[in-house]
Amino acid sequence: TEQGFFEWRDRLLRTSRLDGAVPKGARLLTRRGAELWFTDEASLLRFDGQHVTRLEVAHVSELSASSTSPNLVAATPLGPVLIASRGTGFELQPLADEVEGLERAVPVGDHDVLGLAAMGRLFRRMRVEGGVAWRRVALTMDPADRGAEGLTTLLIDPETGAPTVGSSTQ
């Protein structure tokens, strides 16, 4: 609220530990385990229950997290940005630099990412000898299959962690 953060504890509404740790007006994006992720338009804020970590990623509209991946993907005006956990810190990787026209992406598996590009195809990111490769995901074994087209929705099921894809007409 405008008055700060509150939590319901022991049948009482109390001031939260977030009050003072996270700037007023910050918007909650997602929860992953004990972590809460917020945005204050200029950056991402990760609250681990004790401390706030600030990542310089501006204008995040959405943050995708999966229970099966240590990484997150932020939706920004410049395209999806992978937030990779690296020991005690985070590495930011603009995914639009890897795939031209990449519009949406979500983390899946260990370090994999599913994405939708402007041409409407579904891609899968895989580690290859220390690097990455993007490949079309076909719905058949037919090499002439052009891959999934017309997809506009890509998100993570909050209960199962499974990626969900579809079109706006489904």
CSV table of N, CA and C in Angstrom, one decimal:
chain,number,residue,atom,x,y,z
A,1,THR,N,0.8,-1.2,0.0
A,1,THR,CA,0.0,0.0,0.0
A,1,THR,C,0.9,1.2,0.0
A,2,GLU,N,0.3,2.4,-0.1
A,2,GLU,CA,1.0,3.7,0.0
A,2,GLU,C,1.7,3.8,1.4
A,3,GLN,N,1.1,3.2,2.4
A,3,GLN,CA,1.6,3.3,3.7
A,3,GLN,C,2.8,2.3,4.0
A,4,GLY,N,3.1,1.5,3.1
A,4,GLY,CA,4.2,0.5,3.3
A,4,GLY,C,3.7,-0.9,3.1
A,5,PHE,N,4.5,-1.9,3.5
A,5,PHE,CA,4.2,-3.3,3.4
A,5,PHE,C,3.7,-3.9,4.7
A,6,PHE,N,2.7,-4.7,4.6
A,6,PHE,CA,2.1,-5.4,5.8
A,6,PHE,C,2.0,-6.9,5.5
A,7,GLU,N,2.0,-7.6,6.6
A,7,GLU,CA,1.9,-9.1,6.5
A,7,GLU,C,0.9,-9.5,7.6
A,8,TRP,N,0.2,-10.6,7.2
A,8,TRP,CA,-0.8,-11.2,8.1
A,8,TRP,C,0.0,-12.3,8.9
A,9,ARG,N,0.1,-12.1,10.2
A,9,ARG,CA,0.9,-13.1,11.0
A,9,ARG,C,0.3,-13.2,12.4
A,10,ASP,N,0.1,-14.4,12.8
A,10,ASP,CA,-0.5,-14.6,14.2
A,10,ASP,C,-1.9,-14.0,14.3
A,11,ARG,N,-2.7,-14.0,13.2
A,11,ARG,CA,-4.0,-13.5,13.2
A,11,ARG,C,-4.1,-12.0,13.3
A,12,LEU,N,-2.9,-11.3,13.1
A,12,LEU,CA,-2.8,-9.8,13.2
A,12,LEU,C,-2.2,-9.3,11.9
A,13,LEU,N,-2.6,-8.1,11.5
A,13,LEU,CA,-2.0,-7.4,10.4
A,13,LEU,C,-0.8,-6.6,11.0
A,14,ARG,N,0.4,-6.9,10.6
A,14,ARG,CA,1.6,-6.2,11.2
A,14,ARG,C,2.5,-5.6,10.1
A,15,THR,N,3.3,-4.7,10.4
A,15,THR,CA,4.2,-4.1,9.5
A,15,THR,C,5.2,-5.3,9.1
A,16,SER,N,5.5,-5.3,7.8
A,16,SER,CA,6.3,-6.4,7.3
A,16,SER,C,7.8,-6.0,7.4
A,17,ARG,N,8.7,-7.1,7.3
A,17,ARG,CA,10.1,-6.8,7.3
A,17,ARG,C,10.5,-6.2,6.0
A,18,LEU,N,9.6,-6.2,5.0
A,18,LEU,CA,9.8,-5.6,3.7
A,18,LEU,C,9.8,-4.0,3.8
A,19,ASP,N,9.1,-3.5,4.8
A,19,ASP,CA,8.9,-2.1,5.0
A,19,ASP,C,10.3,-1.5,5.4
A,20,GLY,N,10.8,-0.6,4.6
A,20,GLY,CA,12.1,-0.1,4.8
A,20,GLY,C,13.2,-0.8,4.0
A,21,ALA,N,13.0,-2.1,3.7
A,21,ALA,CA,14.0,-2.8,2.9
A,21,ALA,C,13.7,-2.6,1.4
A,22,VAL,N,12.5,-2.6,1.0
A,22,VAL,CA,12.1,-2.4,-0.4
A,22,VAL,C,11.4,-1.0,-0.5
A,23,PRO,N,11.8,-0.2,-1.5
A,23,PRO,CA,11.2,1.1,-1.6
A,23,PRO,C,9.7,1.1,-1.7
A,24,LYS,N,9.0,2.0,-1.1
A,24,LYS,CA,7.6,2.2,-1.2
A,24,LYS,C,7.2,2.4,-2.7
A,25,GLY,N,6.2,1.8,-3.2
A,25,GLY,CA,5.8,1.9,-4.6
A,25,GLY,C,6.3,0.8,-5.4
A,26,ALA,N,7.3,0.0,-4.9
A,26,ALA,CA,7.8,-1.1,-5.7
A,26,ALA,C,6.7,-2.1,-5.9
A,27,ARG,N,6.7,-2.7,-7.1
A,27,ARG,CA,5.7,-3.7,-7.5
A,27,ARG,C,6.2,-5.1,-7.5
A,28,LEU,N,5.5,-6.0,-6.8
A,28,LEU,CA,5.9,-7.4,-6.7
A,28,LEU,C,5.7,-8.0,-8.1
A,29,LEU,N,6.7,-8.7,-8.5
A,29,LEU,CA,6.7,-9.4,-9.8
A,29,LEU,C,6.4,-10.9,-9.7
A,30,THR,N,7.2,-11.6,-8.7
A,30,THR,CA,7.0,-13.0,-8.6
A,30,THR,C,7.7,-13.4,-7.3
A,31,ARG,N,7.3,-14.6,-6.9
A,31,ARG,CA,7.9,-15.3,-5.7
A,31,ARG,C,8.5,-16.6,-6.2
A,32,ARG,N,9.7,-16.9,-5.7
A,32,ARG,CA,10.3,-18.1,-6.0
A,32,ARG,C,11.0,-18.7,-4.7
A,33,GLY,N,10.4,-19.7,-4.2
A,33,GLY,CA,10.9,-20.2,-2.9
A,33,GLY,C,10.7,-19.1,-1.8
A,34,ALA,N,11.8,-18.8,-1.1
A,34,ALA,CA,11.7,-17.8,-0.1
A,34,ALA,C,12.0,-16.4,-0.7
A,35,GLU,N,12.3,-16.3,-2.0
A,35,GLU,CA,12.7,-15.0,-2.6
A,35,GLU,C,11.4,-14.3,-3.1
A,36,LEU,N,11.4,-13.0,-2.9
A,36,LEU,CA,10.4,-12.1,-3.5
A,36,LEU,C,11.1,-11.2,-4.5
A,37,TRP,N,10.6,-11.0,-5.7
A,37,TRP,CA,11.2,-10.2,-6.7
A,37,TRP,C,10.3,-9.0,-7.0
A,38,PHE,N,10.8,-7.8,-6.9
A,38,PHE,CA,10.1,-6.5,-7.1
A,38,PHE,C,10.7,-5.7,-8.2
A,39,THR,N,10.0,-4.7,-8.7
A,39,THR,CA,10.6,-3.7,-9.6
A,39,THR,C,10.2,-2.4,-9.1
A,40,ASP,N,11.1,-1.4,-9.3
A,40,ASP,CA,10.8,0.0,-9.0
A,40,ASP,C,11.0,0.8,-10.2
A,41,GLU,N,10.8,0.2,-11.4
A,41,GLU,CA,11.0,0.8,-12.7
A,41,GLU,C,12.4,1.0,-13.1
A,42,ALA,N,13.3,1.4,-12.2
A,42,ALA,CA,14.7,1.6,-12.6
A,42,ALA,C,15.5,0.3,-12.4
A,43,SER,N,15.0,-0.7,-11.6
A,43,SER,CA,15.8,-1.9,-11.4
A,43,SER,C,14.9,-3.0,-10.8
A,44,LEU,N,15.5,-4.2,-10.8
A,44,LEU,CA,14.9,-5.3,-10.1
A,44,LEU,C,15.4,-5.4,-8.7
A,45,LEU,N,14.5,-5.8,-7.8
A,45,LEU,CA,14.9,-6.0,-6.4
A,45,LEU,C,14.6,-7.4,-5.9
A,46,ARG,N,15.6,-8.1,-5.4
A,46,ARG,CA,15.4,-9.4,-4.8
A,46,ARG,C,15.5,-9.4,-3.3
A,47,PHE,N,14.4,-9.8,-2.7
A,47,PHE,CA,14.4,-9.8,-1.2
A,47,PHE,C,14.4,-11.3,-0.8
A,48,ASP,N,15.5,-11.7,0.0
A,48,ASP,CA,15.7,-13.1,0.4
A,48,ASP,C,15.2,-13.3,1.8
A,49,GLY,N,14.4,-12.4,2.4
A,49,GLY,CA,13.9,-12.5,3.8
A,49,GLY,C,14.8,-11.7,4.7
A,50,GLN,N,16.0,-11.3,4.3
A,50,GLN,CA,16.9,-10.5,5.2
A,50,GLN,C,17.4,-9.3,4.4
A,51,HIS,N,17.9,-9.5,3.2
A,51,HIS,CA,18.6,-8.5,2.5
A,51,HIS,C,17.9,-8.3,1.1
A,52,VAL,N,18.1,-7.1,0.6
A,52,VAL,CA,17.7,-6.7,-0.8
A,52,VAL,C,18.9,-6.6,-1.7
A,53,THR,N,18.8,-7.3,-2.8
A,53,THR,CA,19.8,-7.2,-3.9
A,53,THR,C,19.2,-6.4,-5.0
A,54,ARG,N,19.9,-5.4,-5.5
A,54,ARG,CA,19.4,-4.6,-6.6
A,54,ARG,C,20.2,-5.0,-7.9
A,55,LEU,N,19.4,-5.3,-9.0
A,55,LEU,CA,19.9,-5.6,-10.3
A,55,LEU,C,19.5,-4.5,-11.2
A,56,GLU,N,20.4,-3.9,-12.0
A,56,GLU,CA,20.1,-2.8,-12.9
A,56,GLU,C,19.5,-3.3,-14.2
A,57,VAL,N,18.2,-3.6,-14.1
A,57,VAL,CA,17.4,-3.9,-15.3
A,57,VAL,C,16.2,-3.0,-15.2
A,58,ALA,N,16.1,-2.1,-16.1
A,58,ALA,CA,15.0,-1.1,-16.0
A,58,ALA,C,13.7,-1.5,-16.8
A,59,HIS,N,12.6,-1.0,-16.3
A,59,HIS,CA,11.3,-1.1,-17.0
A,59,HIS,C,10.9,-2.6,-17.2
A,60,VAL,N,11.1,-3.4,-16.1
A,60,VAL,CA,10.7,-4.8,-16.2
A,60,VAL,C,9.1,-4.9,-16.0
A,61,SER,N,8.4,-5.5,-17.0
A,61,SER,CA,7.0,-5.6,-16.9
A,61,SER,C,6.5,-6.9,-16.4
A,62,GLU,N,7.4,-7.9,-16.5
A,62,GLU,CA,7.1,-9.3,-16.1
A,62,GLU,C,8.4,-10.0,-15.7
A,63,LEU,N,8.3,-11.0,-14.8
A,63,LEU,CA,9.5,-11.8,-14.4
A,63,LEU,C,9.0,-13.2,-14.4
A,64,SER,N,9.6,-14.1,-15.2
A,64,SER,CA,9.2,-15.5,-15.3
A,64,SER,C,10.2,-16.3,-14.5
A,65,ALA,N,9.7,-17.2,-13.6
A,65,ALA,CA,10.5,-18.1,-12.8
A,65,ALA,C,9.9,-19.5,-12.9
A,66,SER,N,10.8,-20.4,-12.8
A,66,SER,CA,10.3,-21.8,-12.8
A,66,SER,C,10.9,-22.6,-11.6
A,67,SER,N,10.2,-23.5,-11.1
A,67,SER,CA,10.7,-24.3,-9.9
A,67,SER,C,11.8,-25.2,-10.4
A,68,THR,N,12.0,-25.4,-11.7
A,68,THR,CA,13.0,-26.4,-12.2
A,68,THR,C,14.2,-25.7,-12.7
A,69,SER,N,14.3,-24.3,-12.6
A,69,SER,CA,15.4,-23.6,-13.2
A,69,SER,C,15.9,-22.6,-12.1
A,70,PRO,N,17.3,-22.5,-12.0
A,70,PRO,CA,17.8,-21.5,-11.1
A,70,PRO,C,17.8,-20.1,-11.7
A,71,ASN,N,17.4,-20.0,-13.0
A,71,ASN,CA,17.4,-18.7,-13.7
A,71,ASN,C,16.0,-18.1,-13.8
A,72,LEU,N,16.0,-16.8,-14.1
A,72,LEU,CA,14.7,-16.1,-14.3
A,72,LEU,C,14.8,-15.4,-15.7
A,73,VAL,N,13.7,-15.0,-16.2
A,73,VAL,CA,13.7,-14.2,-17.5
A,73,VAL,C,12.8,-12.9,-17.2
A,74,ALA,N,13.4,-11.8,-17.5
A,74,ALA,CA,12.7,-10.5,-17.3
A,74,ALA,C,12.2,-10.0,-18.7
A,75,ALA,N,11.0,-9.6,-18.7
A,75,ALA,CA,10.5,-9.0,-19.9
A,75,ALA,C,10.7,-7.5,-19.9
A,76,THR,N,11.5,-6.9,-20.8
A,76,THR,CA,11.8,-5.5,-20.9
A,76,THR,C,11.5,-4.9,-22.2
A,77,PRO,N,11.4,-3.6,-22.4
A,77,PRO,CA,11.1,-3.0,-23.7
A,77,PRO,C,12.1,-3.4,-24.8
A,78,LEU,N,13.4,-3.8,-24.4
A,78,LEU,CA,14.4,-4.2,-25.3
A,78,LEU,C,14.4,-5.7,-25.6
A,79,GLY,N,13.5,-6.4,-25.0
A,79,GLY,CA,13.4,-7.8,-25.2
A,79,GLY,C,13.7,-8.6,-23.9
A,80,PRO,N,13.6,-9.9,-23.9
A,80,PRO,CA,13.8,-10.7,-22.7
A,80,PRO,C,15.3,-10.7,-22.3
A,81,VAL,N,15.5,-10.7,-21.0
A,81,VAL,CA,16.8,-10.7,-20.4
A,81,VAL,C,16.9,-11.9,-19.4
A,82,LEU,N,17.8,-12.8,-19.6
A,82,LEU,CA,18.0,-13.9,-18.8
A,82,LEU,C,18.8,-13.4,-17.5
A,83,ILE,N,18.3,-13.8,-16.4
A,83,ILE,CA,19.0,-13.5,-15.1
A,83,ILE,C,19.5,-14.8,-14.6
A,84,ALA,N,20.8,-15.1,-14.8
A,84,ALA,CA,21.4,-16.4,-14.4
A,84,ALA,C,22.1,-16.2,-13.1
A,85,SER,N,21.8,-17.2,-12.2
A,85,SER,CA,22.4,-17.2,-10.8
A,85,SER,C,23.8,-17.8,-11.0
A,86,ARG,N,24.8,-17.0,-10.5
A,86,ARG,CA,26.2,-17.4,-10.6
A,86,ARG,C,26.8,-17.3,-9.2
A,87,GLY,N,26.8,-18.4,-8.5
A,87,GLY,CA,27.4,-18.4,-7.1
A,87,GLY,C,26.7,-17.4,-6.2
A,88,THR,N,27.4,-16.3,-5.9
A,88,THR,CA,26.8,-15.3,-5.0
A,88,THR,C,26.2,-14.1,-5.7
A,89,GLY,N,26.3,-14.1,-7.1
A,89,GLY,CA,25.7,-13.0,-7.8
A,89,GLY,C,24.9,-13.4,-9.0
A,90,PHE,N,24.6,-12.5,-9.9
A,90,PHE,CA,23.7,-12.7,-11.0
A,90,PHE,C,24.4,-12.2,-12.3
A,91,GLU,N,24.2,-12.9,-13.4
A,91,GLU,CA,24.7,-12.5,-14.7
A,91,GLU,C,23.5,-12.2,-15.5
A,92,LEU,N,23.5,-11.0,-16.2
A,92,LEU,CA,22.4,-10.6,-17.1
A,92,LEU,C,22.8,-10.8,-18.5
A,93,GLN,N,21.9,-11.5,-19.2
A,93,GLN,CA,22.2,-11.9,-20.6
A,93,GLN,C,21.0,-11.4,-21.5
A,94,PRO,N,21.1,-10.4,-22.3
A,94,PRO,CA,20.0,-10.0,-23.2
A,94,PRO,C,19.8,-11.1,-24.3
A,95,LEU,N,18.7,-11.8,-24.2
A,95,LEU,CA,18.4,-12.9,-25.1
A,95,LEU,C,18.2,-12.4,-26.5
A,96,ALA,N,17.7,-11.2,-26.7
A,96,ALA,CA,17.4,-10.6,-28.0
A,96,ALA,C,18.7,-10.5,-28.8
A,97,ASP,N,19.9,-10.5,-28.1
A,97,ASP,CA,21.2,-10.4,-28.8
A,97,ASP,C,21.5,-11.8,-29.5
A,98,GLU,N,20.9,-12.9,-28.9
A,98,GLU,CA,21.1,-14.2,-29.4
A,98,GLU,C,20.2,-14.6,-30.6
A,99,VAL,N,18.9,-14.1,-30.5
A,99,VAL,CA,17.9,-14.5,-31.5
A,99,VAL,C,17.2,-13.2,-32.0
A,100,GLU,N,17.4,-12.9,-33.2
A,100,GLU,CA,16.7,-11.7,-33.7
A,100,GLU,C,15.2,-11.8,-33.7
A,101,GLY,N,14.6,-10.8,-33.2
A,101,GLY,CA,13.1,-10.8,-33.1
A,101,GLY,C,12.5,-11.6,-31.9
A,102,LEU,N,13.3,-12.0,-31.0
A,102,LEU,CA,12.8,-12.7,-29.8
A,102,LEU,C,11.9,-11.8,-29.0
A,103,GLU,N,10.6,-12.2,-28.9
A,103,GLU,CA,9.6,-11.4,-28.2
A,103,GLU,C,9.4,-11.8,-26.7
A,104,ARG,N,9.3,-13.1,-26.5
A,104,ARG,CA,9.0,-13.6,-25.1
A,104,ARG,C,9.9,-14.8,-24.9
A,105,ALA,N,10.2,-15.0,-23.6
A,105,ALA,CA,11.0,-16.2,-23.2
A,105,ALA,C,10.7,-16.5,-21.7
A,106,VAL,N,10.8,-17.8,-21.4
A,106,VAL,CA,10.7,-18.3,-20.0
A,106,VAL,C,11.7,-19.3,-19.7
A,107,PRO,N,12.2,-19.4,-18.5
A,107,PRO,CA,13.2,-20.4,-18.1
A,107,PRO,C,12.5,-21.8,-17.9
A,108,VAL,N,13.2,-22.8,-18.3
A,108,VAL,CA,12.7,-24.2,-18.2
A,108,VAL,C,13.9,-25.1,-17.9
A,109,GLY,N,13.7,-26.2,-17.3
A,109,GLY,CA,14.8,-27.2,-17.1
A,109,GLY,C,15.9,-26.6,-16.2
A,110,ASP,N,17.1,-27.1,-16.4
A,110,ASP,CA,18.2,-26.7,-15.6
A,110,ASP,C,18.7,-25.3,-16.0
A,111,HIS,N,19.1,-25.1,-17.2
A,111,HIS,CA,19.5,-23.8,-17.7
A,111,HIS,C,19.0,-23.5,-19.1
A,112,ASP,N,17.8,-24.1,-19.4
A,112,ASP,CA,17.3,-23.9,-20.7
A,112,ASP,C,16.2,-22.8,-20.7
A,113,VAL,N,15.9,-22.3,-21.9
A,113,VAL,CA,14.9,-21.3,-22.1
A,113,VAL,C,14.1,-21.6,-23.3
A,114,LEU,N,12.8,-21.4,-23.2
A,114,LEU,CA,11.9,-21.5,-24.3
A,114,LEU,C,11.5,-20.0,-24.7
A,115,GLY,N,11.5,-19.8,-26.0
A,115,GLY,CA,11.2,-18.4,-26.5
A,115,GLY,C,10.3,-18.4,-27.7
A,116,LEU,N,9.6,-17.3,-27.9
A,116,LEU,CA,8.9,-17.0,-29.1
A,116,LEU,C,9.5,-15.9,-29.9
A,117,ALA,N,9.8,-16.1,-31.2
A,117,ALA,CA,10.4,-15.0,-32.0
A,117,ALA,C,9.3,-14.4,-32.8
A,118,ALA,N,9.6,-13.3,-33.4
A,118,ALA,CA,8.7,-12.5,-34.2
A,118,ALA,C,8.0,-13.3,-35.3
A,119,MET,N,8.8,-14.3,-35.9
A,119,MET,CA,8.2,-15.1,-36.9
A,119,MET,C,7.2,-16.2,-36.4
A,120,GLY,N,7.0,-16.2,-35.1
A,120,GLY,CA,6.1,-17.1,-34.5
A,120,GLY,C,6.5,-18.5,-34.2
A,121,ARG,N,7.8,-18.7,-34.3
A,121,ARG,CA,8.3,-20.1,-34.0
A,121,ARG,C,8.7,-20.2,-32.6
A,122,LEU,N,8.6,-21.4,-32.1
A,122,LEU,CA,9.0,-21.7,-30.7
A,122,LEU,C,10.5,-22.2,-30.7
A,123,PHE,N,11.3,-21.7,-29.8
A,123,PHE,CA,12.7,-22.0,-29.8
A,123,PHE,C,13.0,-22.7,-28.4
A,124,ARG,N,14.1,-23.4,-28.4
A,124,ARG,CA,14.6,-24.0,-27.2
A,124,ARG,C,16.1,-23.7,-27.1
A,125,ARG,N,16.5,-23.2,-25.9
A,125,ARG,CA,17.9,-22.9,-25.7
A,125,ARG,C,18.6,-24.0,-25.0
A,126,MET,N,19.7,-24.4,-25.5
A,126,MET,CA,20.5,-25.5,-24.9
A,126,MET,C,21.9,-25.2,-24.7
A,127,ARG,N,22.6,-25.7,-23.7
A,127,ARG,CA,24.0,-25.5,-23.5
A,127,ARG,C,24.8,-26.4,-24.5
A,128,VAL,N,25.7,-25.9,-25.2
A,128,VAL,CA,26.5,-26.7,-26.1
A,128,VAL,C,28.0,-26.3,-25.9
A,129,GLU,N,28.8,-27.2,-25.3
A,129,GLU,CA,30.2,-27.0,-25.1
A,129,GLU,C,30.5,-25.6,-24.6
A,130,GLY,N,29.8,-25.2,-23.5
A,130,GLY,CA,30.0,-23.9,-22.9
A,130,GLY,C,29.3,-22.8,-23.5
A,131,GLY,N,28.6,-23.0,-24.7
A,131,GLY,CA,27.9,-21.9,-25.4
A,131,GLY,C,26.4,-22.3,-25.4
A,132,VAL,N,25.7,-21.6,-26.3
A,132,VAL,CA,24.3,-21.9,-26.4
A,132,VAL,C,23.9,-22.1,-27.8
A,133,ALA,N,22.8,-22.8,-28.0
A,133,ALA,CA,22.3,-23.0,-29.4
A,133,ALA,C,20.7,-22.8,-29.3
A,134,TRP,N,20.2,-22.2,-30.3
A,134,TRP,CA,18.7,-22.0,-30.4
A,134,TRP,C,18.3,-22.9,-31.5
A,135,ARG,N,17.2,-23.7,-31.3
A,135,ARG,CA,16.7,-24.6,-32.3
A,135,ARG,C,15.2,-24.5,-32.3
A,136,ARG,N,14.6,-24.7,-33.5
A,136,ARG,CA,13.2,-24.8,-33.6
A,136,ARG,C,12.7,-26.1,-32.9
A,137,VAL,N,11.6,-26.0,-32.2
A,137,VAL,CA,10.9,-27.2,-31.6
A,137,VAL,C,9.8,-27.6,-32.6
A,138,ALA,N,10.0,-28.8,-33.1
A,138,ALA,CA,9.0,-29.3,-34.1
A,138,ALA,C,8.0,-30.2,-33.3
A,139,LEU,N,6.8,-30.2,-33.8
A,139,LEU,CA,5.8,-31.0,-33.2
A,139,LEU,C,5.7,-32.4,-33.8
A,140,THR,N,6.6,-32.7,-34.8
A,140,THR,CA,6.6,-34.0,-35.5
A,140,THR,C,8.1,-34.3,-35.8
A,141,MET,N,8.4,-35.5,-36.2
A,141,MET,CA,9.8,-35.8,-36.6
A,141,MET,C,10.0,-35.5,-38.1
A,142,ASP,N,9.1,-34.9,-38.8
A,142,ASP,CA,9.2,-34.6,-40.2
A,142,ASP,C,10.2,-33.4,-40.3
A,143,PRO,N,11.3,-33.6,-41.1
A,143,PRO,CA,12.3,-32.5,-41.2
A,143,PRO,C,11.7,-31.3,-42.0
A,144,ALA,N,10.6,-31.5,-42.7
A,144,ALA,CA,10.0,-30.4,-43.4
A,144,ALA,C,9.0,-29.6,-42.5
A,145,ASP,N,8.8,-30.1,-41.3
A,145,ASP,CA,7.9,-29.3,-40.4
A,145,ASP,C,8.6,-28.0,-40.1
A,146,ARG,N,7.8,-26.9,-40.3
A,146,ARG,CA,8.3,-25.5,-40.1
A,146,ARG,C,8.4,-25.1,-38.6
A,147,GLY,N,8.0,-26.0,-37.7
A,147,GLY,CA,8.0,-25.7,-36.3
A,147,GLY,C,6.6,-25.1,-35.9
A,148,ALA,N,6.5,-24.8,-34.7
A,148,ALA,CA,5.2,-24.3,-34.2
A,148,ALA,C,5.1,-22.8,-34.6
A,149,GLU,N,3.9,-22.5,-35.2
A,149,GLU,CA,3.7,-21.1,-35.7
A,149,GLU,C,2.4,-20.6,-35.1
A,150,GLY,N,2.2,-19.3,-35.1
A,150,GLY,CA,1.0,-18.7,-34.6
A,150,GLY,C,0.9,-18.7,-33.1
A,151,LEU,N,2.0,-19.0,-32.4
A,151,LEU,CA,2.0,-19.0,-30.9
A,151,LEU,C,2.2,-17.5,-30.4
A,152,THR,N,1.3,-17.2,-29.4
A,152,THR,CA,1.4,-15.8,-28.9
A,152,THR,C,1.6,-15.9,-27.4
A,153,THR,N,1.3,-17.0,-26.7
A,153,THR,CA,1.3,-17.1,-25.3
A,153,THR,C,2.4,-18.0,-24.9
A,154,LEU,N,3.2,-17.6,-23.9
A,154,LEU,CA,4.3,-18.4,-23.4
A,154,LEU,C,4.5,-18.0,-21.9
A,155,LEU,N,4.1,-19.0,-21.0
A,155,LEU,CA,4.3,-18.7,-19.6
A,155,LEU,C,4.6,-20.0,-18.8
A,156,ILE,N,4.9,-19.8,-17.5
A,156,ILE,CA,5.2,-20.9,-16.6
A,156,ILE,C,3.9,-21.2,-15.7
A,157,ASP,N,3.5,-22.4,-15.6
A,157,ASP,CA,2.4,-22.8,-14.7
A,157,ASP,C,3.0,-22.6,-13.3
A,158,PRO,N,2.4,-21.8,-12.5
A,158,PRO,CA,2.9,-21.5,-11.1
A,158,PRO,C,2.9,-22.7,-10.2
A,159,GLU,N,2.0,-23.7,-10.5
A,159,GLU,CA,1.9,-24.9,-9.6
A,159,GLU,C,2.9,-26.0,-10.0
A,160,THR,N,3.0,-26.2,-11.3
A,160,THR,CA,3.8,-27.4,-11.7
A,160,THR,C,5.2,-26.9,-12.2
A,161,GLY,N,5.4,-25.7,-12.6
A,161,GLY,CA,6.6,-25.2,-13.2
A,161,GLY,C,6.7,-25.6,-14.6
A,162,ALA,N,5.7,-26.1,-15.2
A,162,ALA,CA,5.7,-26.6,-16.6
A,162,ALA,C,5.5,-25.4,-17.5
A,163,PRO,N,6.2,-25.3,-18.7
A,163,PRO,CA,5.9,-24.2,-19.6
A,163,PRO,C,4.6,-24.4,-20.3
A,164,THR,N,3.9,-23.4,-20.6
A,164,THR,CA,2.6,-23.5,-21.3
A,164,THR,C,2.7,-22.6,-22.5
A,165,VAL,N,2.3,-23.1,-23.7
A,165,VAL,CA,2.4,-22.3,-24.9
A,165,VAL,C,1.0,-22.5,-25.6
A,166,GLY,N,0.7,-21.5,-26.4
A,166,GLY,CA,-0.6,-21.5,-27.1
A,166,GLY,C,-0.8,-20.3,-28.0
A,167,SER,N,-1.9,-20.2,-28.6
A,167,SER,CA,-2.2,-19.0,-29.4
A,167,SER,C,-3.3,-18.3,-28.7
A,168,SER,N,-3.5,-17.0,-29.1
A,168,SER,CA,-4.6,-16.2,-28.5
A,168,SER,C,-6.0,-16.7,-28.8
A,169,THR,N,-6.1,-17.6,-29.8
A,169,THR,CA,-7.4,-18.1,-30.2
A,169,THR,C,-7.7,-19.4,-29.5
A,170,GLN,N,-6.8,-20.0,-28.7
A,170,GLN,CA,-7.0,-21.2,-28.0
A,170,GLN,C,-7.8,-21.0,-26.7
